[in-house]
Structures are given as C-alpha cells and as structure tokens.
XYZ file of C-alpha atoms in Angstrom:
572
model
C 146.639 -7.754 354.782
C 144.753 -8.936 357.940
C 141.849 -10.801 357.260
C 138.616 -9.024 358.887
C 136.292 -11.816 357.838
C 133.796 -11.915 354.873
C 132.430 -8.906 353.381
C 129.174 -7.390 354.820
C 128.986 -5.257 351.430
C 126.198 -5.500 349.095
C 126.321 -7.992 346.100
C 127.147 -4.751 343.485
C 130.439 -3.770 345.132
C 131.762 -7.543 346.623
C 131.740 -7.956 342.514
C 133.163 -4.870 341.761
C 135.524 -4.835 344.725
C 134.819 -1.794 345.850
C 134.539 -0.760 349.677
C 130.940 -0.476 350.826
C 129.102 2.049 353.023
C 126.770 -0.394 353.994
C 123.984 2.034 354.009
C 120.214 0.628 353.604
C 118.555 -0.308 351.883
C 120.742 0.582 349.109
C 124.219 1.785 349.725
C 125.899 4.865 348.634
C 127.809 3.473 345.752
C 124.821 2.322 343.852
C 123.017 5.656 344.747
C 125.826 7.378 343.028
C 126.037 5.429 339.840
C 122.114 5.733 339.598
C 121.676 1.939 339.928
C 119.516 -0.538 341.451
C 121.156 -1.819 344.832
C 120.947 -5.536 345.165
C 121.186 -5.815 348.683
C 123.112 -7.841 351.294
C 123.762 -10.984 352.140
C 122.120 -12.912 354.638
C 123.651 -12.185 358.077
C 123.629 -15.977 358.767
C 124.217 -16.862 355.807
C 127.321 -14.730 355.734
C 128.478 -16.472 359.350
C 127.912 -20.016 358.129
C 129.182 -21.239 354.536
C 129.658 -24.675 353.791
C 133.229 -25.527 353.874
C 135.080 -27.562 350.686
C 135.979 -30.533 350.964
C 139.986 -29.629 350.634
C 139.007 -26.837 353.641
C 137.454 -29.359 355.756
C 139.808 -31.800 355.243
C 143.460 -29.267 355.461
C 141.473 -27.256 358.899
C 142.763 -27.855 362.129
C 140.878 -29.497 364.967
C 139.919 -26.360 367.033
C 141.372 -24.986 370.320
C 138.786 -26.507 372.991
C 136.448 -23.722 374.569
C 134.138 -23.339 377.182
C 130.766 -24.187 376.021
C 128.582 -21.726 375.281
C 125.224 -21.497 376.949
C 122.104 -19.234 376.868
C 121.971 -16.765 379.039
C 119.150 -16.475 381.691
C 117.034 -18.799 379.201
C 115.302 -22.217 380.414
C 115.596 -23.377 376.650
C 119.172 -24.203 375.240
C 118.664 -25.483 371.264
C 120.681 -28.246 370.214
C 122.065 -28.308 366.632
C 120.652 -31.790 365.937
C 117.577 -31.231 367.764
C 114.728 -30.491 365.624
C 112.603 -27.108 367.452
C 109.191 -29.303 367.454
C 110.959 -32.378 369.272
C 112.225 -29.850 371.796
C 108.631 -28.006 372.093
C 107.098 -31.263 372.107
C 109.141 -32.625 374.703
C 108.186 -32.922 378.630
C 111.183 -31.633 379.756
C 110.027 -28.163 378.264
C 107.460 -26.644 379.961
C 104.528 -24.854 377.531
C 105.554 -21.719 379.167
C 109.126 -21.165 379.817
C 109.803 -19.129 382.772
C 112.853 -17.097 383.690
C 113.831 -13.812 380.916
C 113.560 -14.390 377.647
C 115.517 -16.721 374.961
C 118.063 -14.671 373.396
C 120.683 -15.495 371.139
C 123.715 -14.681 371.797
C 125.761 -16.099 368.990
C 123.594 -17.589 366.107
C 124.081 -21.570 365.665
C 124.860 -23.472 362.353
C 120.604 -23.998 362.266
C 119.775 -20.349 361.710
C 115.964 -21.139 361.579
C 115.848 -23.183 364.514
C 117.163 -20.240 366.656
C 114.774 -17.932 364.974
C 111.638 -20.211 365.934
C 112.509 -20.211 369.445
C 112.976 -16.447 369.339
C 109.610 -15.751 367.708
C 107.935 -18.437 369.810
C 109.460 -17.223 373.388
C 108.941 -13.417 372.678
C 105.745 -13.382 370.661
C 103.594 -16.504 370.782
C 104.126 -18.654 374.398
C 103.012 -15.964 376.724
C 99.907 -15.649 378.992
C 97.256 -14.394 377.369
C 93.265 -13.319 378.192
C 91.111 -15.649 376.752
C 88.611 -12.649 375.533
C 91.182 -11.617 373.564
C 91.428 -12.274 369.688
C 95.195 -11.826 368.325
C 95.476 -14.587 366.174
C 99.616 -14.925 366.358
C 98.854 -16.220 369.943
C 96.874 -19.657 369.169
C 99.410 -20.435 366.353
C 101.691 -22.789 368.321
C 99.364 -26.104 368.556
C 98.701 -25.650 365.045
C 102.432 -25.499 364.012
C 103.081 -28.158 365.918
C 100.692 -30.383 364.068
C 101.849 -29.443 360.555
C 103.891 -31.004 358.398
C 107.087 -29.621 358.499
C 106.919 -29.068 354.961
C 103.399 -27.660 354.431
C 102.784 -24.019 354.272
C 101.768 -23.349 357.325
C 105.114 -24.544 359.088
C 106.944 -22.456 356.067
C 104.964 -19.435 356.712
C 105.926 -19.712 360.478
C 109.354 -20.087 359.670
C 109.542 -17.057 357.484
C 108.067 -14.808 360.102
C 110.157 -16.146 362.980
C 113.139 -15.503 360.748
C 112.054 -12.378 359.474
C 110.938 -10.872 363.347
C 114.209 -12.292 365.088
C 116.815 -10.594 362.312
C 114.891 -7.627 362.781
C 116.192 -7.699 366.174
C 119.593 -9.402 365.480
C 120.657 -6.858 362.527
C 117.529 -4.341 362.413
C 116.675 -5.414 359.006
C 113.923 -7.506 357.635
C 113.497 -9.417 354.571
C 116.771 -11.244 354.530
C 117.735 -13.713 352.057
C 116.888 -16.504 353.911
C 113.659 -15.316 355.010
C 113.008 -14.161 351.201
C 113.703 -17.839 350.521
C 111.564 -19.476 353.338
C 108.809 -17.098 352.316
C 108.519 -17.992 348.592
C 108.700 -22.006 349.784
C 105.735 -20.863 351.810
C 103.937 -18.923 348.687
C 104.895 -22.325 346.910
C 103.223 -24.380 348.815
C 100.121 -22.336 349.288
C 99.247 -22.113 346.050
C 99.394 -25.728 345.827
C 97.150 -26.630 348.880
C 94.612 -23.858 347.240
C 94.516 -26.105 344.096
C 93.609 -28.935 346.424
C 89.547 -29.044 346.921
C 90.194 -30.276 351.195
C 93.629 -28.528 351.966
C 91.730 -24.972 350.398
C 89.377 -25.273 353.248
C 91.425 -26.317 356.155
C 92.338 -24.060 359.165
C 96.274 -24.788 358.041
C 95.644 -22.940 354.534
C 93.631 -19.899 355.923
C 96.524 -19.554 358.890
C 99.542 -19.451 356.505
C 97.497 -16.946 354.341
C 97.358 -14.972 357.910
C 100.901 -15.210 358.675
C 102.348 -14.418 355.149
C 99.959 -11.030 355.374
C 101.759 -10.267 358.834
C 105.012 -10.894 357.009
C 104.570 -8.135 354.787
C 103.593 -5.971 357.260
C 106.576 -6.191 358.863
C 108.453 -5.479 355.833
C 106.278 -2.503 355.439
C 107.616 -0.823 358.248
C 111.002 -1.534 357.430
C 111.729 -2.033 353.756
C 108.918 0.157 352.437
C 107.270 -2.749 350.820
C 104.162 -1.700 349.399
C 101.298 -3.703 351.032
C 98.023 -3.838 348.023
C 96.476 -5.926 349.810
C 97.039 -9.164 348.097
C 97.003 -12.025 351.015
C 94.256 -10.199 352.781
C 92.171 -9.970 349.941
C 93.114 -13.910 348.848
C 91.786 -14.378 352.605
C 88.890 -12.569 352.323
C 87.832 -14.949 348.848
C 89.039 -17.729 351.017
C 86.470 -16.920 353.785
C 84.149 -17.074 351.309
C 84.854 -19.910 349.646
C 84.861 -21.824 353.326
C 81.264 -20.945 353.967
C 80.508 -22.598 357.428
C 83.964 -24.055 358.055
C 84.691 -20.700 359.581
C 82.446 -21.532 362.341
C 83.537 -25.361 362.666
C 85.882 -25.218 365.552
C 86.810 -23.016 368.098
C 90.267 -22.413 366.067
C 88.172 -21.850 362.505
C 86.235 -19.026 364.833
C 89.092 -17.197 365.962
C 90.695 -17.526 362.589
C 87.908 -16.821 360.880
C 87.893 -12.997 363.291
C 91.286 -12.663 363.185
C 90.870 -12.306 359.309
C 88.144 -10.307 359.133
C 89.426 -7.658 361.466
C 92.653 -7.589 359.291
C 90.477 -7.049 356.186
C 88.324 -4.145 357.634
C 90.774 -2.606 359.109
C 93.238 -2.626 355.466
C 89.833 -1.371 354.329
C 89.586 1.438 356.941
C 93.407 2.433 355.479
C 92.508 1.878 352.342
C 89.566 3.461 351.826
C 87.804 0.593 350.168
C 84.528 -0.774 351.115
C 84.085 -4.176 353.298
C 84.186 -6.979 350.547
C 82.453 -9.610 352.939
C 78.675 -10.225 352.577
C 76.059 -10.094 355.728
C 76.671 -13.973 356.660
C 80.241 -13.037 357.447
C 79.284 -9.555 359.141
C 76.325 -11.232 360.881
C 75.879 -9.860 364.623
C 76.038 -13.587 365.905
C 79.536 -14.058 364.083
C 80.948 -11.235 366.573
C 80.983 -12.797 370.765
C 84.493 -11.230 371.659
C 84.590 -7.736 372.548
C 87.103 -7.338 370.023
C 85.063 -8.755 366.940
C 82.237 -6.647 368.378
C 84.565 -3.619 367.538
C 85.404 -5.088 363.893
C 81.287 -5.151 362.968
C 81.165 -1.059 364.113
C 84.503 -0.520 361.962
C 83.096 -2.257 359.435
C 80.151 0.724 359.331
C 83.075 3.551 359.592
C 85.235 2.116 357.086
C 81.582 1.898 354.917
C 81.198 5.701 355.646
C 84.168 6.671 354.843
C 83.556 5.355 351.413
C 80.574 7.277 351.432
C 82.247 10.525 352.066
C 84.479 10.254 349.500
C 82.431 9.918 346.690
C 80.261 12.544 347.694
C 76.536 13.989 347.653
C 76.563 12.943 344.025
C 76.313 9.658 344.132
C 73.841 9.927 347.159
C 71.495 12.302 345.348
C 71.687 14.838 347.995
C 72.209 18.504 348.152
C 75.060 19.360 349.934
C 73.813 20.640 352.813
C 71.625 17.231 353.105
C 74.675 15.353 352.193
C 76.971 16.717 355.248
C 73.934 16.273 357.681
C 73.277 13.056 356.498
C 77.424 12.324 357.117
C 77.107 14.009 360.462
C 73.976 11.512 361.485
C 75.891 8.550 360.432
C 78.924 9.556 362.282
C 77.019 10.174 365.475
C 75.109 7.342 365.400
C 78.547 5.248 364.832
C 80.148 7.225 368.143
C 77.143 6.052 370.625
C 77.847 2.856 369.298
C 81.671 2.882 370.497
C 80.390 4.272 373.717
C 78.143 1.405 374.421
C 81.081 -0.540 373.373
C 82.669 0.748 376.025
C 80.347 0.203 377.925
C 79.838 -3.367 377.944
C 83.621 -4.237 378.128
C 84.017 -6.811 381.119
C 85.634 -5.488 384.609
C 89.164 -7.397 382.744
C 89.269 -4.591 380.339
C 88.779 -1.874 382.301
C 92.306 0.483 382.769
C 93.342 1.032 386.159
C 94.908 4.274 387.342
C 98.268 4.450 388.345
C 99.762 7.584 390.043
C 102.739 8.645 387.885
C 104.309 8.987 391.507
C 104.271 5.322 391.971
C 106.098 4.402 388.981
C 109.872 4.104 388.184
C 111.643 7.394 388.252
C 112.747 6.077 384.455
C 109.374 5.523 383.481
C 108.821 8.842 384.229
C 111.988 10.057 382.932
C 111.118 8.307 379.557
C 107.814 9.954 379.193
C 104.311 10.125 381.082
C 101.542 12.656 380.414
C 99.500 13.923 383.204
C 99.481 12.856 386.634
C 98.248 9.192 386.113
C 99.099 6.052 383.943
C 96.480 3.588 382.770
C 97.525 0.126 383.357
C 95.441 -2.895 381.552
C 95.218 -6.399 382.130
C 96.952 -7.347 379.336
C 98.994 -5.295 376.069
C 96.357 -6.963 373.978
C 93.244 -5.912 376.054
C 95.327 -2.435 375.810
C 95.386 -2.531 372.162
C 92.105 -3.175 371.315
C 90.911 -0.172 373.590
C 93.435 2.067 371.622
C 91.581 0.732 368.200
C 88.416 2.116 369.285
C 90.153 5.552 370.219
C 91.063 5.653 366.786
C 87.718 4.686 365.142
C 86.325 7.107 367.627
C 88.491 9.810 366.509
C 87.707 8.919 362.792
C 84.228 9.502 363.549
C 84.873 12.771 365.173
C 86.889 14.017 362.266
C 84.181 13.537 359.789
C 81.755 15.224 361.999
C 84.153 18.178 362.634
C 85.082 17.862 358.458
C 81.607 18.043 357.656
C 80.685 20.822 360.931
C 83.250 23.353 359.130
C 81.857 22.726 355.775
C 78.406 23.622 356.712
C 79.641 26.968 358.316
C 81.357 27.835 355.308
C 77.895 27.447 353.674
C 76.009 30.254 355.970
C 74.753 27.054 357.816
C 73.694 27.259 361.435
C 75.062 24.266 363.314
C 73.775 22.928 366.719
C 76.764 24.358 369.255
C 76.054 21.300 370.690
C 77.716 19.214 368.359
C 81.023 21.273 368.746
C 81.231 21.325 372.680
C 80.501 17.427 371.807
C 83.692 17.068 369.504
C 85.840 19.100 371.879
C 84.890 17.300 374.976
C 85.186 13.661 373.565
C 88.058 14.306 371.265
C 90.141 15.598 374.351
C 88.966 12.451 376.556
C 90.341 9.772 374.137
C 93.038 11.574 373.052
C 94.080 11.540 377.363
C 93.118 8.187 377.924
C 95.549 6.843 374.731
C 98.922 8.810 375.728
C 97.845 7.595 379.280
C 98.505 4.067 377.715
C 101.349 4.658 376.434
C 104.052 4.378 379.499
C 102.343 0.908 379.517
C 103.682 -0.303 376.059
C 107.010 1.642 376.462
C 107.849 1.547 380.152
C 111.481 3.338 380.249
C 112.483 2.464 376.852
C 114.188 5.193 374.642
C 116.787 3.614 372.819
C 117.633 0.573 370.855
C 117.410 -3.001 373.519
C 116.515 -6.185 373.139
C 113.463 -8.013 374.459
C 116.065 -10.199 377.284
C 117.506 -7.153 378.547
C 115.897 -5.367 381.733
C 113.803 -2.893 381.364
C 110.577 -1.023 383.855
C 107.430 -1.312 382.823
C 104.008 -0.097 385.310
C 103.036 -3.146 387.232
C 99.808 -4.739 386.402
C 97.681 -4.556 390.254
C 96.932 -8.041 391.408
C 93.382 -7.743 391.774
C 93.228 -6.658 387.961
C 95.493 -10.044 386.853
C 92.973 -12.415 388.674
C 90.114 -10.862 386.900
C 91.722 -11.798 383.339
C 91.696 -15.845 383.885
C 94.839 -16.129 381.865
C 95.734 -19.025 379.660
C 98.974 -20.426 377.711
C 98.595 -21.156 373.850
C 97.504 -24.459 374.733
C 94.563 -23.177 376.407
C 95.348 -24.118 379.593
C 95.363 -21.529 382.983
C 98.407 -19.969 383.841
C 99.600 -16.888 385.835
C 100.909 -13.580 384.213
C 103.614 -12.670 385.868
C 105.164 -8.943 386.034
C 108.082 -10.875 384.199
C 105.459 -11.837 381.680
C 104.434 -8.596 381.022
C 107.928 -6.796 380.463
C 108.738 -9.460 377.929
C 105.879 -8.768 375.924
C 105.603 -5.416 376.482
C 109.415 -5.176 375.261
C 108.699 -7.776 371.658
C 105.295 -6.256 370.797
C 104.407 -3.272 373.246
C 105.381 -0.820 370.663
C 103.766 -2.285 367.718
C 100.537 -2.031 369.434
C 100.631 1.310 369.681
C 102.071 2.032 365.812
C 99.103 2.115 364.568
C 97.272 5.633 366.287
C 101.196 7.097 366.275
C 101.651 6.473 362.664
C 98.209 8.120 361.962
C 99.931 10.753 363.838
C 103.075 11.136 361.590
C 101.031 11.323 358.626
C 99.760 14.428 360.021
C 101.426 17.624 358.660
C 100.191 19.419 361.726
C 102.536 16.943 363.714
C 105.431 17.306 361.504
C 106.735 20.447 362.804
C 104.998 23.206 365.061
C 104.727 26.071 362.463
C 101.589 23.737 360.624
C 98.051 24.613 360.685
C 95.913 22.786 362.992
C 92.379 21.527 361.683
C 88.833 21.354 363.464
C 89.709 18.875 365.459
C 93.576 18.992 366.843
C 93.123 22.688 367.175
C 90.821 21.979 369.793
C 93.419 19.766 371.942
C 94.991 20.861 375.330
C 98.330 23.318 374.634
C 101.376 21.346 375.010
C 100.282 17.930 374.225
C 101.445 17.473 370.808
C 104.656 18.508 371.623
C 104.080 15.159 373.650
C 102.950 13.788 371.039
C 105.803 14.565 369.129
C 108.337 13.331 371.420
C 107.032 9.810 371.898
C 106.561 9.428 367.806
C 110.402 9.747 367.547
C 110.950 7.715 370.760
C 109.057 4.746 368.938
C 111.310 5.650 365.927
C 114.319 5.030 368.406
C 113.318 1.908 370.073
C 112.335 -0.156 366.795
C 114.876 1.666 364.176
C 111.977 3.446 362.007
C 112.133 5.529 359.379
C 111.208 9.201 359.939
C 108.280 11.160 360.313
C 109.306 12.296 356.054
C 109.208 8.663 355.268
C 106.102 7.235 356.596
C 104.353 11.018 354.938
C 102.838 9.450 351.362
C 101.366 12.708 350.334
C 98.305 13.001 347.980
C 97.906 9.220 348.042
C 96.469 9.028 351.135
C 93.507 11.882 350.894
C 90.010 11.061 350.664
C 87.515 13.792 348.772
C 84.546 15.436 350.182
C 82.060 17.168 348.130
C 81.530 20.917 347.835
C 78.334 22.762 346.889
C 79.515 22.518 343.445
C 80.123 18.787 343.629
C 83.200 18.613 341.763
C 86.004 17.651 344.067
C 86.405 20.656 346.054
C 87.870 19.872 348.981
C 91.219 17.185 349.381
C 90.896 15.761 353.128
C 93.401 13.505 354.327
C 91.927 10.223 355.462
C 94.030 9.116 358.124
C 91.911 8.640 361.579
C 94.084 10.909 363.461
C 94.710 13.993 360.715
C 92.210 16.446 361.833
C-alpha cells in the first residue's frame, strides 16, 4: 500500500478506520450515525509531529534541495528567529514594500508564519489618521507585551485563526483553539489584578478575542452572545478616566464602544454605557461621531419593539412619535455627512476607465465611487445602513398608519423613496472598490485590479504607518488591503441583505421600502451577495437566514403583538 501521508480525516473515523469525506464541519460519516463530529486535526499540526527518538535517530540525512524562499516578499522568517526580533529589527522596514508575505509552504513555527501573515495583510498598512479601526494601532502594543501576557496570546490566536482561514478556508483550528484559551487564561488573571484590569493591554486582548469570534461566526456558526463585548463594556466602566489617558486608551476606548453599539444595533438591546461614556466630547473622529447617532437608533429600535404600551401612547401617537424620532435621527446622518472632511469624500470614477475585469466582475451604473481609504469607505457604508434603518421604521410605521384610515403627509413617502434610492446607489457604487475583479477563491499575494485611488484624493488623507509615522499609500497598498479585508467591510450591509426573504429568490414580496427601489437592482444585488460567498468561502444565503430570532415587534391598535417585523437594517 503506498503511503499518501497522514490522514486529513476527522478524529471519529482515524479511530474507527474508516475513510473520511472530509466534509465540514462535520463529515458525512458522523452525520449518518447521528453523532457529534469531533473535527479535524490541525493542518499544521498534521504537517509537523515530533519525531521519536528511534525515528530521529534510524532517518536518513536528507537529499540536499534548493532553499526555499518567499516569493515576491521583503520578509523571509527564520525558524529560530523569534517574529518580534525580526519586527523589531532595522533591517525590516515598519512597512514592507513589494506584494504581500505569503506562505508558500508552512515552517516547523506555525505561529510565527501566521503573525507575519496577519501583520503584513491586516495591520502594517497605510492608514488615515481620522480613521478609528482599532486592529490597525495594535502592532506597537504587541510589540511591548510580554510574550506571555494576554495580549500577545490574543494576537497570536487571531493571526492564526485569519491566516488558516486563508491557508485551508477553515477557522478555529486546534491550535488556534489552544492559543485562544491560553489567551482567555491569562485574561482572567490580569482582571483579578487591581493595575493589569485597567491597563490598555487588558482592554485590547478583550478587543481582539471579540474579533476572534467574529470570525468564527462567519465560518463555524459560532454563536456570538455577546460575552467579550459585554466584559468590555463593564471594563470601560470600571476604567473610568483611563479611557481618556492616552491617545491609545482614546482610540481603544472608541473602538469598543462602537463594537458594543453596534452588537446592540444587531441585537436589539439597549446601549449599556452611561452619559460619561456617550458624552458629545468623548466623540472627535468622524467615525465615533457616527457611534453617538447609532447609539440613538439602536435606543429606538428598542423603543419600537416594546411598543405604545410601555410609552403610554395610543397607537396612532405611538407611530408618529416613532416617525419624529426617526426623522430627527436621518437629519442627523445628513449633517454627518455633511461635515465629513474633503479625505472622505468619494470620487467618481467612469466605469469606462476601469479594468475591463472590474467591469466584467460587476459595476452598477455608469460610475464607481473611489475613497481615500477601505476604512474611510467603510465607515460611509455604516451610515448607509443606519440611514436605511431609520428609513425602514419610518416606512414600517408610514404603512401602519394607512392601515389605520390615517392620512399621512405624501411628503414623507416621496422623502423615503428619494433617499432610500440615493444610498442604496451610492453603496453598490462602493462596491467595485472592495472587490475590484475578484469572483473566485485567491489569495491576498496574488494579482488582482482594483479602481485606482486619484492622486489628488491620496494627498488629502495624510497617511500614516502603525507607528504613527507619514507614509505614502501606494496603489500596491490598496490592492493588498482591499484583497485581506475589502470584503469584510462590506459584509455587514450584504449580510443584512441575505437575511432578507425578499432577496432570497425573486418570487418574494417586497416591503415599503425595497419595493420602492429601481427595477433590476436587486438582481444586482443578488449577484454580488453570492460573489462575496465565492471569494471568502461563505455559507449560503439559507445559512446566514435565522428566522423568527431575528424579528423585532411593533405594536398594533390592539397592543398585543400584532405585527412580527424583521429587524435587520436592510429588510424592508
């Protein structure tokens, strides 16, 4: 029998020594005999067993062959070189230059590999300093951890967990399983500690753990309650004015809080912070300026749900009174808008001047909006979809009324048509940005078009490496990003989309709102959901669908849980 090398079956049939489909997350074997599937073994682990000492000692010296190097990568990781030494040293640049670090065959030090990844692809690239994703400023404070603190662990388990996601397009591994529960470990124990609770190293690995089940959310369907944003949350709390120590404690400190209201805005919970940490002087980004007006829809949502019972109100009062609110929280995202600097501001491409496989790929309309940055892009999509969740309760609570015999200003209609239809344009205009020509399964090192970013709109963004320090974003830059992340930032509006039954297949019933949108572009719509499904390996439309779970309850005349409305920003 020829030896194919070890078994890539899960634990269940390598005992019972059965063949395995391989199929995940549990195979077909288990599904068949009704049992729990254990999983698979790491895929490093799997490459790299310790040998016996009889094995070591009877192998033969091996056949001498070329060295393998990294391709097109300005970093090459040395087994006995520890990743901080090599960061740390001044022979690496702070912002490699050249494609990115790929790895082409994984080493003996699996994590070390996996750091380099997640730091080449995800953290060390030019950002805008008015912009608030906390994963970017995490590199100086990794590199003044101790290694065995759990900050450094929670870093590790995300860099494993994000670079197998690429290598085998699966998360939660057993090594990263492993690294993560050192990292729960060792929070828990600098929590107990009255200092470490309050330091910016405790609140960051809280931060990363949080983004580590995120990821498995996607892929694992791990059930996110909320547990390290709401242990963040007491910890903000519990740090009083530390969050506003440092520059780092502020940008930690809004990082956080814009996780936690926008799990609340999902969630349909209310904002568990108190006015000192929702003070108006807490928010100078334009980003954190956007978290303190979710922070009021994710509020009235709440509100909604319960229902003019628990106001007091008729119902007729009670969906004017929702209307009002809404309004008054949709002039507030304009003036948001407003106000954003001239480095935020899209600039129009002509879909003529871009790639014929951008086009190819997918472009709506005859222009693409092109953004300083994929963060700056992201943050403009976020208030899309607040806007839109403030247009569905208006249109929610606009049919209701009509229902009732109630005459309705036909202003407020033309209103929810016309603005619905303008951010609706101006996010699938984004979206050739985040994709470029993508439709299939690549990694972030291999070649790809994206839009360029014009020159004059890349000097008005005053770019800056982790370190703080001015740099120049390159169209290189971009593409690498824009291939690691581009996608993600645009998961969240697209997933509000899937959850839609009207966007599950054509024969659904619009509501108020989608009805209203130009012919033809949810087909679009359609088409680039399952292209983001095919670039990252999602699950399908069916999967990410929870049902009843995810509805939200407005009140009828007769108060009593009438109507079941579905929550999501982008259902109606």
């Amino acid at each position: 029998m020829v030896y194919k090398g070890p078994s890539r079956g899960c634990y269940t049939c390598r005992k019972r020594r059965v063949k395995c489909d391989e199929q995940r997350p549990e195979c077909g074997n288990c599904k068949k005999r009704k049992q729990h599937c254990p999983g698979y073994r790491d895929l490093f682990d799997t490459l790299h067993k310790d040998e016996t000492p009889t094995v070591a000692q009877n192998k033969k010296p091996p056949k001498k062959i070329p060295k393998t190097e990294v391709v097109d990568s300005p970093i090459s990781i040395k087994d006995d070189v520890d990743l901080r030494q090599m960061i740390k040293a001044p022979s690496v640049p702070p912002t490699p230059t050249g494609n990115a670090l790929i790895l082409i065959e994984p080493s003996r030090d699996a994590q070390a590999e996996c750091l380099a990844y997640f730091f080449s692809n995800y953290v060390n690239i030019p950002r805008d300093p008015s912009t608030n994703i906390f994963i970017e400023h995490i590199l100086p404070l990794y590199l003044n951890a101790p290694a065995n603190s759990a900050l450094a662990q929670s870093v590790n388990a995300v860099a494993i967990n994000i670079t197998q996601m690429w290598m085998s397009r699966y998360t939660d591994s057993y090594l990263a399983r492993q690294t993560y529960a050192n990292a729960v470990g060792l929070l828990k124990t600098a929590l107990a500690d009255p200092v470490e609770s309050k330091s910016d190293d405790t609140l960051a690995a809280v931060f990363l753990l949080d983004f580590y089940d995120s990821l498995n959310k996607r892929f694992v369907g791990f059930i996110d309650n909320g547990t390290h944003q709401q242990g963040a949350v007491a910890l903000l709390r519990h740090r009083g004015k530390e969050n506003f120590k440092t520059p780092t404690s502020q940008r930690l400190f809004t990082a956080l809080r814009s996780r936690h209201i926008s799990y609340s805005m999902q969630a349909g919970q209310r904002i568990a912070l108190n006015e000192e940490l929702l003070a108006e002087e807490t928010a100078v980004l334009p980003s954190a300026k956007l978290d303190l007006i979710n922070a009021e829809l994710a509020d009235l949502h709440v509100l909604a749900s319960e229902g003019a019972k628990a106001m007091n109100l008729t119902s007729i009062e009670f969906y004017k009174t929702i209307i009002r609110k809404a309004l008054a929280i949709d002039k507030k995202l304009g003036a948001w808008r407003q106000s954003l600097p001239k480095s935020w501001q899209p600039v129009a491409v002509p879909s003529s001047e871009l790639h014929p496989s951008i086009r190819a790929a997918g472009v709506y309309g005859d222009t693409v909006d092109v953004y300083s940055s994929l963060t700056v892009s992201h943050v403009n999509n976020a208030s899309r979809s607040s806007q839109v969740g403030a247009l569905r309760l208006m249109a929610l609570c606009k049919r209701e009324l009509e229902a009732l015999g109630v005459d309705v200003d036909p202003r407020l209609g033309s209103h929810l048509t016309t603005r619905a239809q303008e951010v609706i344009d101006r996010f699938c205009a984004s979206v050739p940005y985040h994709l470029g020509n993508r439709t299939t399964l690549r990694f972030p090192h291999e070649h790809s078009e994206y839009p360029h970013v014009p020159e004059e709109l890349r000097k008005l963004a005053n770019y800056v490496d982790p370190f703080g320090n001015p740099v120049e974003m390159t169209q290189e830059d971009h593409i690498r990003a824009a291939a690691a992340i581009g996608g993600w930032f645009v998961m969240t509006p697209l997933t509000g989309f899937l959850k839609s039954p009207i966007l599950r297949g054509p024969p659904a019933k619009p509501g108020p709102l989608v009805s209203s949108i130009r012919p033809g572009q949810l087909d679009w719509i359609r088409g680039q959901m399952q292209r983001l499904q095919n670039i990252y390996g999602l699950p399908t439309a069916a999967a990410y669908y929870t049902g009843p779970s995810t509805d939200v309850r407005l009140s009828s005349p007769d108060d009593v849980y009438p109507k079941v409305l579905n929550r999501q920003l982008w259902q109606v």
